[in-house]
Tab-separated table of C-alpha atoms in Angstrom:
chain	number	residue	atom	x	y	z
A	1046	THR	CA	14.063	-120.681	-165.284
A	1047	GLU	CA	14.324	-117.993	-168.623
A	1048	TRP	CA	16.271	-120.976	-170.565
A	1049	LYS	CA	13.888	-123.687	-169.747
A	1050	LEU	CA	11.101	-121.589	-171.401
A	1051	VAL	CA	13.022	-120.718	-174.653
A	1052	VAL	CA	14.057	-124.124	-175.531
A	1053	LYS	CA	10.080	-124.947	-175.108
A	1054	LYS	CA	8.693	-122.148	-177.097
A	1055	ILE	CA	11.455	-123.618	-179.260
A	1056	LEU	CA	10.583	-127.020	-179.177
A	1057	LYS	CA	7.357	-125.765	-180.210
A	1058	ILE	CA	8.101	-123.981	-182.962
A	1059	LEU	CA	10.132	-126.962	-184.315
A	1060	MET	CA	7.043	-129.450	-184.093
A	1061	VAL	CA	4.758	-126.700	-185.728
A	1062	LEU	CA	7.436	-126.461	-188.574
A	1063	LEU	CA	7.691	-130.344	-188.222
A	1064	LEU	CA	4.202	-130.340	-189.567
A	1065	LEU	CA	4.027	-128.540	-192.196
A	1066	LEU	CA	7.666	-129.316	-193.699
A	1067	HIS	CA	6.487	-133.197	-193.849
A	1068	LYS	CA	2.658	-132.553	-193.520
A	1069	ILE	CA	2.496	-134.901	-190.597
A	1070	LEU	CA	-1.938	-135.414	-190.903
A	1071	PRO	CA	-2.680	-138.117	-187.268
A	1072	THR	CA	-4.079	-141.374	-189.687
A	1073	LYS	CA	-8.045	-142.013	-189.316
A	1074	GLY	CA	-7.286	-145.925	-188.728
A	1075	ASN	CA	-10.406	-147.252	-189.776
A	1076	LEU	CA	-13.070	-145.779	-187.138
A	1077	THR	CA	-15.499	-142.532	-188.855
A	1078	LEU	CA	-17.777	-139.959	-186.651
A	1079	SER	CA	-20.441	-142.973	-187.084
A	1080	ASP	CA	-18.145	-145.062	-184.496
A	1081	LEU	CA	-19.132	-142.293	-182.400
A	1082	ASP	CA	-21.794	-143.547	-180.182
A	1083	TRP	CA	-22.162	-140.496	-178.158
A	1084	LEU	CA	-22.537	-138.037	-181.184
A	1085	GLY	CA	-25.474	-138.397	-181.089
A	1086	GLU	CA	-26.868	-137.245	-176.776
A	1087	ILE	CA	-24.749	-133.892	-177.920
A	1088	LEU	CA	-25.391	-133.474	-181.785
A	1089	GLU	CA	-27.252	-129.750	-182.282
A	1090	ASN	CA	-27.921	-129.737	-185.746
A	1091	ASN	CA	-26.789	-132.910	-188.318
A	1092	TYR	CA	-26.648	-130.416	-191.594
A	1093	THR	CA	-23.936	-127.739	-189.969
A	1094	MET	CA	-22.527	-130.727	-187.101
A	1095	GLU	CA	-22.716	-128.001	-184.308
A	1096	VAL	CA	-22.364	-130.092	-180.711
A	1097	SER	CA	-22.447	-129.126	-177.055
A	1098	ILE	CA	-19.717	-129.483	-175.169
A	1099	PRO	CA	-19.514	-128.871	-172.160
A	1100	VAL	CA	-17.059	-127.235	-170.923
A	1101	GLY	CA	-16.692	-125.611	-167.264
A	1102	ASN	CA	-19.548	-125.463	-165.159
A	1103	SER	CA	-21.938	-125.039	-169.287
A	1104	THR	CA	-21.593	-125.536	-172.317
A	1105	GLN	CA	-20.466	-124.492	-176.019
A	1106	THR	CA	-21.647	-124.984	-179.198
A	1107	TYR	CA	-18.583	-126.075	-181.069
A	1108	THR	CA	-18.579	-127.523	-185.111
A	1109	ILE	CA	-16.981	-130.071	-186.232
A	1110	LEU	CA	-15.840	-130.334	-189.459
A	1111	ASN	CA	-15.544	-132.983	-191.849
A	1112	ASN	CA	-13.032	-132.000	-194.496
A	1113	PRO	CA	-10.655	-128.996	-192.121
A	1114	VAL	CA	-7.841	-127.501	-194.533
A	1115	ILE	CA	-5.131	-127.609	-192.152
A	1116	SER	CA	-4.651	-130.402	-189.622
A	1117	SER	CA	-2.922	-130.761	-186.489
A	1118	TYR	CA	-2.744	-127.098	-184.491
A	1119	GLN	CA	-1.804	-126.207	-181.115
A	1120	ASN	CA	0.879	-129.424	-179.033
A	1121	CYS	CA	-2.104	-130.358	-176.577
A	1122	THR	CA	-2.660	-129.012	-172.360
A	1123	ASN	CA	-4.043	-131.890	-171.516
A	1124	LEU	CA	-2.096	-135.321	-172.773
A	1125	PRO	CA	0.771	-135.227	-174.629
A	1126	GLY	CA	0.267	-134.652	-178.438
A	1127	ILE	CA	-1.472	-132.321	-181.243
A	1128	CYS	CA	-4.630	-130.931	-181.699
A	1129	THR	CA	-6.419	-131.308	-184.486
A	1130	HIS	CA	-9.986	-132.087	-185.904
A	1131	LEU	CA	-11.896	-134.698	-184.711
A	1132	VAL	CA	-12.245	-136.666	-188.070
A	1133	ASN	CA	-8.219	-136.717	-188.804
A	1134	CYS	CA	-7.519	-138.790	-184.893
A	1135	ILE	CA	-11.034	-140.333	-183.881
A	1136	LEU	CA	-9.285	-142.902	-181.431
A	1137	PRO	CA	-10.360	-146.587	-179.900
A	1138	ASP	CA	-9.786	-145.291	-176.251
A	1139	PHE	CA	-12.769	-142.610	-176.645
A	1140	THR	CA	-15.657	-144.020	-179.170
A	1141	ALA	CA	-17.823	-145.168	-176.083
A	1142	SER	CA	-17.753	-142.542	-173.493
A	1143	LEU	CA	-18.234	-139.195	-173.834
A	1144	GLN	CA	-16.806	-138.546	-170.211
A	1145	GLU	CA	-13.402	-140.590	-172.135
A	1146	PHE	CA	-13.086	-137.831	-175.351
A	1147	LEU	CA	-13.651	-134.319	-173.194
A	1148	ARG	CA	-9.920	-135.748	-171.540
A	1149	TYR	CA	-8.548	-135.720	-175.380
A	1150	PHE	CA	-11.060	-132.109	-176.255
A	1151	CYS	CA	-9.077	-129.334	-177.228
A	1152	PRO	CA	-10.938	-126.606	-178.748
A	1153	ILE	CA	-9.678	-124.564	-181.916
A	1154	THR	CA	-9.951	-121.150	-183.350
A	1155	GLY	CA	-12.990	-120.470	-184.446
A	1156	ASN	CA	-15.451	-122.475	-181.944
A	1157	PHE	CA	-13.888	-126.335	-184.174
A	1158	VAL	CA	-14.230	-129.613	-182.316
A	1159	GLY	CA	-10.312	-130.734	-181.534
A	1160	VAL	CA	-9.238	-133.744	-180.263
A	1161	CYS	CA	-5.767	-133.840	-178.670
A	1162	CYS	CA	-4.297	-136.890	-181.196
A	1163	PRO	CA	-1.267	-138.712	-178.865
A	1164	PHE	CA	2.366	-138.437	-181.265
A	1165	SER	CA	2.431	-142.089	-181.549
A	1166	HIS	CA	-1.153	-141.638	-184.678
A	1167	ILE	CA	0.542	-138.680	-186.589
A	1168	HIS	CA	2.224	-140.207	-189.504
A	1169	PRO	CA	3.671	-137.983	-192.693
A	1170	SER	CA	1.339	-137.991	-195.113
A	1171	ASN	CA	1.945	-140.689	-198.946
A	1172	THR	CA	0.435	-136.907	-200.525
A	1173	ASP	CA	2.818	-134.996	-202.233
A	1174	SER	CA	0.634	-132.345	-203.038
């Protein structure tokens, strides 16, 4: 019904506001890009960090940002969580398997590699900048 759509939109807006107001950043933990066993298989350009990711029946080129300015974007549609840049949320769940990573993959506007970061990995930033 119509009111459910309105509530859903309001919840999305509130989540974005919460992220902005509290500077919420997904935790990196101890994992880095070097922990992704499969990254070398899809890396096209080591300098620009461009990767080929299978999307449907083709592959598309995306870029991995090492120091993104904005950390979180839209809610995920495939899993519960927030879409964020890969470097901000490298999970043990997908370090060994590209197929498993693809379950978490979410494109970020500008053809950047995003990952659906579970809400349990999202914490307030400790910085006041």
